[in-house]
mmCIF file of C-alpha atoms and ligand atoms in Angstrom:
data_model
loop_
_atom_site.group_PDB
_atom_site.id
_atom_site.type_symbol
_atom_site.label_atom_id
_atom_site.label_comp_id
_atom_site.label_asym_id
_atom_site.label_seq_id
_atom_site.Cartn_x
_atom_site.Cartn_y
_atom_site.Cartn_z
ATOM 1 C CA UNK A 1 0.000 0.000 0.000
ATOM 2 C CA UNK A 2 1.204 3.508 -0.763
ATOM 3 C CA UNK A 3 1.433 5.480 2.483
ATOM 4 C CA UNK A 4 2.713 8.794 3.734
ATOM 5 C CA UNK A 5 3.637 7.381 7.104
ATOM 6 C CA UNK A 6 3.092 4.482 9.481
ATOM 7 C CA UNK A 7 3.092 5.033 13.231
ATOM 8 C CA UNK A 8 3.528 1.624 14.825
ATOM 9 C CA UNK A 9 1.759 2.792 18.014
ATOM 10 C CA UNK A 10 -0.985 5.396 18.263
ATOM 11 C CA UNK A 11 -3.222 6.019 21.270
ATOM 12 C CA UNK A 12 -5.432 8.927 20.213
ATOM 13 C CA UNK A 13 -7.566 7.779 17.272
ATOM 14 C CA UNK A 14 -9.199 4.654 18.709
ATOM 15 C CA UNK A 15 -9.972 3.271 22.143
ATOM 16 C CA UNK A 16 -7.404 0.492 21.717
ATOM 17 C CA UNK A 17 -3.696 0.978 20.970
ATOM 18 C CA UNK A 18 -3.404 1.036 17.190
ATOM 19 C CA UNK A 19 -1.051 1.067 14.268
ATOM 20 C CA UNK A 20 -1.807 4.301 12.378
ATOM 21 C CA UNK A 21 -1.408 4.427 8.605
ATOM 22 C CA UNK A 22 -1.456 7.823 6.866
ATOM 23 C CA UNK A 23 -2.949 7.662 3.389
ATOM 24 C CA UNK A 24 -1.610 9.666 0.457
ATOM 25 C CA UNK A 25 -4.226 11.750 -1.316
ATOM 26 C CA UNK A 26 -7.098 14.169 -0.746
ATOM 27 C CA UNK A 27 -9.165 16.524 -2.882
ATOM 28 C CA UNK A 28 -9.260 18.912 0.145
ATOM 29 C CA UNK A 29 -13.059 18.787 0.016
ATOM 30 C CA UNK A 30 -13.533 19.861 3.654
ATOM 31 C CA UNK A 31 -11.706 23.148 3.027
ATOM 32 C CA UNK A 32 -12.781 23.857 -0.559
ATOM 33 C CA UNK A 33 -16.497 23.337 0.161
ATOM 34 C CA UNK A 34 -16.290 25.838 3.016
ATOM 35 C CA UNK A 35 -14.282 28.370 1.012
ATOM 36 C CA UNK A 36 -11.235 27.901 3.213
ATOM 37 C CA UNK A 37 -7.556 27.625 2.412
ATOM 38 C CA UNK A 38 -6.376 24.018 2.364
ATOM 39 C CA UNK A 39 -3.836 24.936 5.008
ATOM 40 C CA UNK A 40 -6.742 24.872 7.479
ATOM 41 C CA UNK A 41 -6.808 21.079 7.222
ATOM 42 C CA UNK A 42 -4.910 19.511 10.080
ATOM 43 C CA UNK A 43 -3.443 17.027 7.599
ATOM 44 C CA UNK A 44 -2.166 19.638 5.116
ATOM 45 C CA UNK A 45 1.501 19.262 6.158
ATOM 46 C CA UNK A 46 1.293 15.546 5.303
ATOM 47 C CA UNK A 47 0.750 16.452 1.648
ATOM 48 C CA UNK A 48 4.413 17.483 1.509
ATOM 49 C CA UNK A 49 5.649 14.125 2.823
ATOM 50 C CA UNK A 50 7.080 11.557 0.458
ATOM 51 C CA UNK A 51 4.895 8.652 -0.669
ATOM 52 C CA UNK A 52 6.310 5.243 0.210
ATOM 53 C CA UNK A 53 5.014 1.998 -1.276
ATOM 54 C CA UNK A 54 5.147 -0.666 1.455
ATOM 55 C CA UNK A 55 4.152 -4.273 0.702
ATOM 56 C CA UNK A 56 1.024 -5.399 2.568
ATOM 57 C CA UNK A 57 3.042 -8.292 3.967
ATOM 58 C CA UNK A 58 5.527 -5.871 5.564
ATOM 59 C CA UNK A 59 2.696 -3.830 7.146
ATOM 60 C CA UNK A 60 1.162 -7.054 8.464
ATOM 61 C CA UNK A 61 4.488 -8.157 9.978
ATOM 62 C CA UNK A 62 4.951 -4.753 11.626
ATOM 63 C CA UNK A 63 1.519 -5.126 13.214
ATOM 64 C CA UNK A 64 1.593 -8.741 14.361
ATOM 65 C CA UNK A 65 5.081 -8.397 15.833
ATOM 66 C CA UNK A 66 3.980 -5.605 18.163
ATOM 67 C CA UNK A 67 2.092 -7.070 21.139
ATOM 68 C CA UNK A 68 0.850 -3.623 22.208
ATOM 69 C CA UNK A 69 -1.329 -2.742 19.228
ATOM 70 C CA UNK A 70 -4.808 -4.260 18.911
ATOM 71 C CA UNK A 71 -6.218 -2.397 15.876
ATOM 72 C CA UNK A 72 -5.234 -0.705 12.628
ATOM 73 C CA UNK A 73 -6.374 2.866 11.933
ATOM 74 C CA UNK A 74 -6.132 4.254 8.403
ATOM 75 C CA UNK A 75 -6.513 8.001 8.322
ATOM 76 C CA UNK A 76 -5.684 11.301 6.686
ATOM 77 C CA UNK A 77 -5.300 12.282 4.184
ATOM 78 C CA UNK A 78 -8.377 10.547 2.561
ATOM 79 C CA UNK A 79 -8.158 6.711 2.567
ATOM 80 C CA UNK A 80 -11.185 6.222 0.323
ATOM 81 C CA UNK A 81 -9.245 7.636 -2.648
ATOM 82 C CA UNK A 82 -7.098 4.506 -2.219
ATOM 83 C CA UNK A 83 -9.988 2.202 -1.339
ATOM 84 C CA UNK A 84 -8.625 -0.596 -3.535
ATOM 85 C CA UNK A 85 -5.304 -0.514 -1.644
ATOM 86 C CA UNK A 86 -7.076 -0.365 1.728
ATOM 87 C CA UNK A 87 -9.150 -3.411 0.763
ATOM 88 C CA UNK A 88 -6.050 -5.301 -0.409
ATOM 89 C CA UNK A 89 -4.389 -4.665 2.945
ATOM 90 C CA UNK A 90 -7.449 -5.817 4.908
ATOM 91 C CA UNK A 91 -7.718 -8.862 2.663
ATOM 92 C CA UNK A 92 -4.101 -9.777 3.437
ATOM 93 C CA UNK A 93 -4.694 -9.490 7.186
ATOM 94 C CA UNK A 94 -7.891 -11.566 7.064
ATOM 95 C CA UNK A 95 -6.372 -14.279 4.849
ATOM 96 C CA UNK A 96 -3.635 -14.621 7.452
ATOM 97 C CA UNK A 97 -6.145 -15.049 10.274
ATOM 98 C CA UNK A 98 -5.824 -11.538 11.714
ATOM 99 C CA UNK A 99 -9.319 -10.253 12.539
ATOM 100 C CA UNK A 100 -8.320 -7.081 14.386
ATOM 101 C CA UNK A 101 -10.496 -3.971 14.055
ATOM 102 C CA UNK A 102 -9.735 -1.815 11.018
ATOM 103 C CA UNK A 103 -10.810 1.776 11.610
ATOM 104 C CA UNK A 104 -11.035 4.000 8.539
ATOM 105 C CA UNK A 105 -11.236 7.763 8.970
ATOM 106 C CA UNK A 106 -12.946 9.212 5.919
ATOM 107 C CA UNK A 107 -14.134 12.758 5.261
ATOM 108 C CA UNK A 108 -16.931 11.400 3.084
ATOM 109 C CA UNK A 109 -20.518 10.716 4.134
ATOM 110 C CA UNK A 110 -22.040 7.253 3.515
ATOM 111 C CA UNK A 111 -24.113 8.367 0.509
ATOM 112 C CA UNK A 112 -20.923 9.499 -1.271
ATOM 113 C CA UNK A 113 -19.125 6.152 -1.036
ATOM 114 C CA UNK A 114 -21.731 3.326 -1.229
ATOM 115 C CA UNK A 115 -19.559 1.116 -3.450
ATOM 116 C CA UNK A 116 -16.567 1.350 -1.122
ATOM 117 C CA UNK A 117 -18.734 0.605 1.932
ATOM 118 C CA UNK A 118 -20.201 -2.481 0.271
ATOM 119 C CA UNK A 119 -16.750 -3.779 -0.630
ATOM 120 C CA UNK A 120 -15.483 -3.207 2.905
ATOM 121 C CA UNK A 121 -18.529 -4.928 4.432
ATOM 122 C CA UNK A 122 -17.353 -8.289 3.124
ATOM 123 C CA UNK A 123 -14.657 -8.241 5.845
ATOM 124 C CA UNK A 124 -15.456 -8.558 9.532
ATOM 125 C CA UNK A 125 -14.695 -5.917 12.147
ATOM 126 C CA UNK A 126 -14.611 -2.766 10.036
ATOM 127 C CA UNK A 127 -15.365 0.653 11.562
ATOM 128 C CA UNK A 128 -15.703 3.814 9.499
ATOM 129 C CA UNK A 129 -15.585 7.350 10.817
ATOM 130 C CA UNK A 130 -17.667 9.485 8.475
ATOM 131 C CA UNK A 131 -18.002 13.212 7.834
ATOM 132 C CA UNK A 132 -16.178 16.377 6.878
ATOM 133 C CA UNK A 133 -13.862 18.240 9.161
ATOM 134 C CA UNK A 134 -15.520 21.566 9.996
ATOM 135 C CA UNK A 135 -13.152 24.044 11.637
ATOM 136 C CA UNK A 136 -14.615 25.829 14.653
ATOM 137 C CA UNK A 137 -17.389 23.236 15.048
ATOM 138 C CA UNK A 138 -17.837 21.743 18.483
ATOM 139 C CA UNK A 139 -15.898 18.571 19.141
ATOM 140 C CA UNK A 140 -17.834 15.433 20.059
ATOM 141 C CA UNK A 141 -17.064 12.268 21.979
ATOM 142 C CA UNK A 142 -17.764 9.215 19.839
ATOM 143 C CA UNK A 143 -18.887 6.061 21.652
ATOM 144 C CA UNK A 144 -17.847 3.670 18.874
ATOM 145 C CA UNK A 145 -14.288 4.973 18.687
ATOM 146 C CA UNK A 146 -13.956 5.906 22.334
ATOM 147 C CA UNK A 147 -12.271 9.191 21.368
ATOM 148 C CA UNK A 148 -13.358 12.784 20.755
ATOM 149 C CA UNK A 149 -13.847 13.796 17.122
ATOM 150 C CA UNK A 150 -12.938 17.243 15.819
ATOM 151 C CA UNK A 151 -16.419 18.303 14.704
ATOM 152 C CA UNK A 152 -19.884 17.289 15.862
ATOM 153 C CA UNK A 153 -21.147 16.261 12.391
ATOM 154 C CA UNK A 154 -18.633 13.411 12.406
ATOM 155 C CA UNK A 155 -19.464 9.951 13.730
ATOM 156 C CA UNK A 156 -18.229 6.386 13.528
ATOM 157 C CA UNK A 157 -20.163 3.264 12.646
ATOM 158 C CA UNK A 158 -19.279 -0.394 12.932
ATOM 159 C CA UNK A 159 -20.248 -1.542 9.433
ATOM 160 C CA UNK A 160 -19.330 -5.205 9.848
HETATM 161 S S1 LIG B 1 -10.800 14.627 4.196
HETATM 162 FE FE1 LIG B 1 -9.232 14.802 5.796
HETATM 163 S S2 LIG B 1 -7.368 15.397 4.722
HETATM 164 FE FE2 LIG B 1 -9.080 15.817 3.337
HETATM 165 S S3 LIG B 1 -9.623 17.971 3.683
HETATM 166 FE FE3 LIG B 1 -10.930 16.709 5.022
HETATM 167 S S4 LIG B 1 -9.826 16.600 6.989
HETATM 168 FE FE4 LIG B 1 -8.366 17.293 5.415
#
């Protein structure tokens, strides 16, 4: 999978210790739709980072060899632009007997990505955080993720 970064341990995006994978691309919809500069996006600096193509097998080994992490979070930029690569990674984990939660942070709403949701639903234990980032909105604690999300329009759903 092409990534911007992998943090082998992350404690702020899900209730369980997680490996955090930063995806590579975004259309900057959250900013553009609100007439804001893309620099407002908290992930904007990541756009400058180099893209690295890491074999799914290597990501899997990184995860299973760390006894601390219990889940994989795939987040900003926008993972759904690489949905085929996200699905390949999940497929590799599941074929190797690893059923850990996969948490996908998308800025899209469900009606914008029905095909991707249906493809992801074929795998067990998938959670998606939906919704745009709205600067200056109130933050909101999300029960599914067990963390506070940046804006109160955002929410997570266990889709499988
Ligand atoms: S989807 Fe994520 S990376 Fe893209 S503009 Fe929104 S918050 Fe920023």
